[in-house]
Coordinates of C-alpha atoms in Angstrom, one line a residue:
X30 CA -7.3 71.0 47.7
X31 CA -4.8 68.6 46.2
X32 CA -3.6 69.6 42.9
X33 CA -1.2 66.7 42.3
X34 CA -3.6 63.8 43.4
X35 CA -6.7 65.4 40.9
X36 CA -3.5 65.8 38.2
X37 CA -2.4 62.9 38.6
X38 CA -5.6 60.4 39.1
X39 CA -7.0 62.1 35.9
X40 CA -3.7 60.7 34.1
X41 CA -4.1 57.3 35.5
X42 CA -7.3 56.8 34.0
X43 CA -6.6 58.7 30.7
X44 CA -3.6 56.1 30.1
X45 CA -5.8 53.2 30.6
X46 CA -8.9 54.7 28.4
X47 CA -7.4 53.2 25.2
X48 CA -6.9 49.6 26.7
X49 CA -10.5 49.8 26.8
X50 CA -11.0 51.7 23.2
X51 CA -12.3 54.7 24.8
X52 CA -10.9 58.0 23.8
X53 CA -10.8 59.9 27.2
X54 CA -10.2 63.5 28.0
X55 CA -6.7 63.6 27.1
X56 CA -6.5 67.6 27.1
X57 CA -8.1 67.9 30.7
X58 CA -6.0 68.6 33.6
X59 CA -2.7 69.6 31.9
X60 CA -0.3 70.8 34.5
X61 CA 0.4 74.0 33.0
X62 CA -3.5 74.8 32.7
X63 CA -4.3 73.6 36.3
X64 CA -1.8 75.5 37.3
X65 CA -2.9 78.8 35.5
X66 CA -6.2 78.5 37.0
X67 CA -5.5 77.9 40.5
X68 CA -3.4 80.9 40.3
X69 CA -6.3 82.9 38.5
X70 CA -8.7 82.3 41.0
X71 CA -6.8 81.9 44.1
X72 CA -4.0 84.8 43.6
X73 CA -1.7 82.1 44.6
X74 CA 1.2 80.3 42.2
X75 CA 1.5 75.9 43.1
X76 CA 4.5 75.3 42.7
X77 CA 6.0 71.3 42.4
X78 CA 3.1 70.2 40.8
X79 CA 5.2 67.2 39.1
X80 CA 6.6 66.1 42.5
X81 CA 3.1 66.5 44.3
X82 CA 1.6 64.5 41.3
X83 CA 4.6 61.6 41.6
X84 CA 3.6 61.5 45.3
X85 CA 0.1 61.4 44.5
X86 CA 0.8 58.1 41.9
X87 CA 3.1 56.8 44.7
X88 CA 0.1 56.9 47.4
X89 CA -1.6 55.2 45.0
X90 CA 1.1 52.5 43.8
X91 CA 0.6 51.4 47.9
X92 CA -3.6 51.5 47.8
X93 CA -3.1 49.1 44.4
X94 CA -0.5 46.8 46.2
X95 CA -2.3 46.5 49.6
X96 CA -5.0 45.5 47.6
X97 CA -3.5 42.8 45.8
X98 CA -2.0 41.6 48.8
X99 CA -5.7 41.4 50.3
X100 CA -6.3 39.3 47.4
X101 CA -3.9 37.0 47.7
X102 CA -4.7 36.6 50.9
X103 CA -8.3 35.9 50.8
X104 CA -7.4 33.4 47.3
X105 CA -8.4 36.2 45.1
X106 CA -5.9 36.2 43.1
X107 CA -1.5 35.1 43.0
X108 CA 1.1 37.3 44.1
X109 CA 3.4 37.9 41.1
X110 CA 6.8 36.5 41.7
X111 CA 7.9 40.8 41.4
X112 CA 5.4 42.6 43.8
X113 CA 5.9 46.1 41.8
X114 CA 3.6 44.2 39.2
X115 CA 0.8 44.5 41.7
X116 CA 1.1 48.2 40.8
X117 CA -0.8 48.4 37.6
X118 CA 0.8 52.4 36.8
X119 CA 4.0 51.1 37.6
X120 CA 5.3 52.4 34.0
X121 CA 4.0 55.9 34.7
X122 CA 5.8 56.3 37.8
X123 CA 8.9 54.9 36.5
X124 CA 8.7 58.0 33.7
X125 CA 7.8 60.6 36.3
X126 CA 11.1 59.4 38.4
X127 CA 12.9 59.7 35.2
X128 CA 11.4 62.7 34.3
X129 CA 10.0 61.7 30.8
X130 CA 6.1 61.1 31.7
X131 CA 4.7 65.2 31.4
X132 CA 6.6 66.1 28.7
X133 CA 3.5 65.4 26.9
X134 CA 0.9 66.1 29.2
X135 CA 1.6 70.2 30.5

C-alpha cells in the first residue's frame, strides 16, 4: 500500500478542482489523518509521509513529461521552450521541495 502516492494523487486533483469550478474533497486524505488510521488499523506508525508523497508527485512529474513528449512527437502538441512546463503540478512540487505545500493540508 502506498501511502504517499494515494496522499499525494488525491492533492493533485483537489488543486486542479477549482480550475474547473468544482469544490472537491479538500478535507480527504490529510497526512496527519492518513497517518492516524494506518496506524489504528495496522499497529504500525508511516513515517516520511511528506517525502514518500514528494516522490510520489515526482513519479508523476516523469508520466506527465513522457507524455508530452509522446505528443510532440506524434504532432500532438509543441514542446515548451522549458520542458518542466510539461509537468502540469510543477508548482506543487516546487512547495513540497521547499517545504511550504502541507502546511495546509495535514
Amino acid at each position: 500500500l502506498d501511502l504517499g502516492w494515494m496522499i499525494y494523487l488525491h492533492h493533485f486533483f483537489q488543486d486542479f478542482t477549482p480550475l474547473v469550478g468544482l469544490p472537491g474533497i479538500p478535507g480527504m486524505m490529510r497526512l496527519d489523518a492518513v497517518a492516524a488510521s494506518y496506524e489504528k488499523l495496522s499497529a504500525h506508525q508511516p513515517r516520511d509521509l511528506e517525502f514518500y508523497a514528494l516522490y510520489a508527485a515526482l513519479r508523476h512529474g516523469i508520466v506527465m513529461a513522457r507524455i508530452g513528449r509522446r505528443g510532440a512527437h506524434f504532432g500532438e502538441s509543441v514542446l515548451p521552450p522549458d520542458p518542466d512546463d510539461m509537468i502540469p503540478h510543477r508548482a506543487a512540487i516546487e512547495a513540497m521541495m521547499e517545504g511550504s505545500y502541507w502546511a495546509t493540508r495535514r
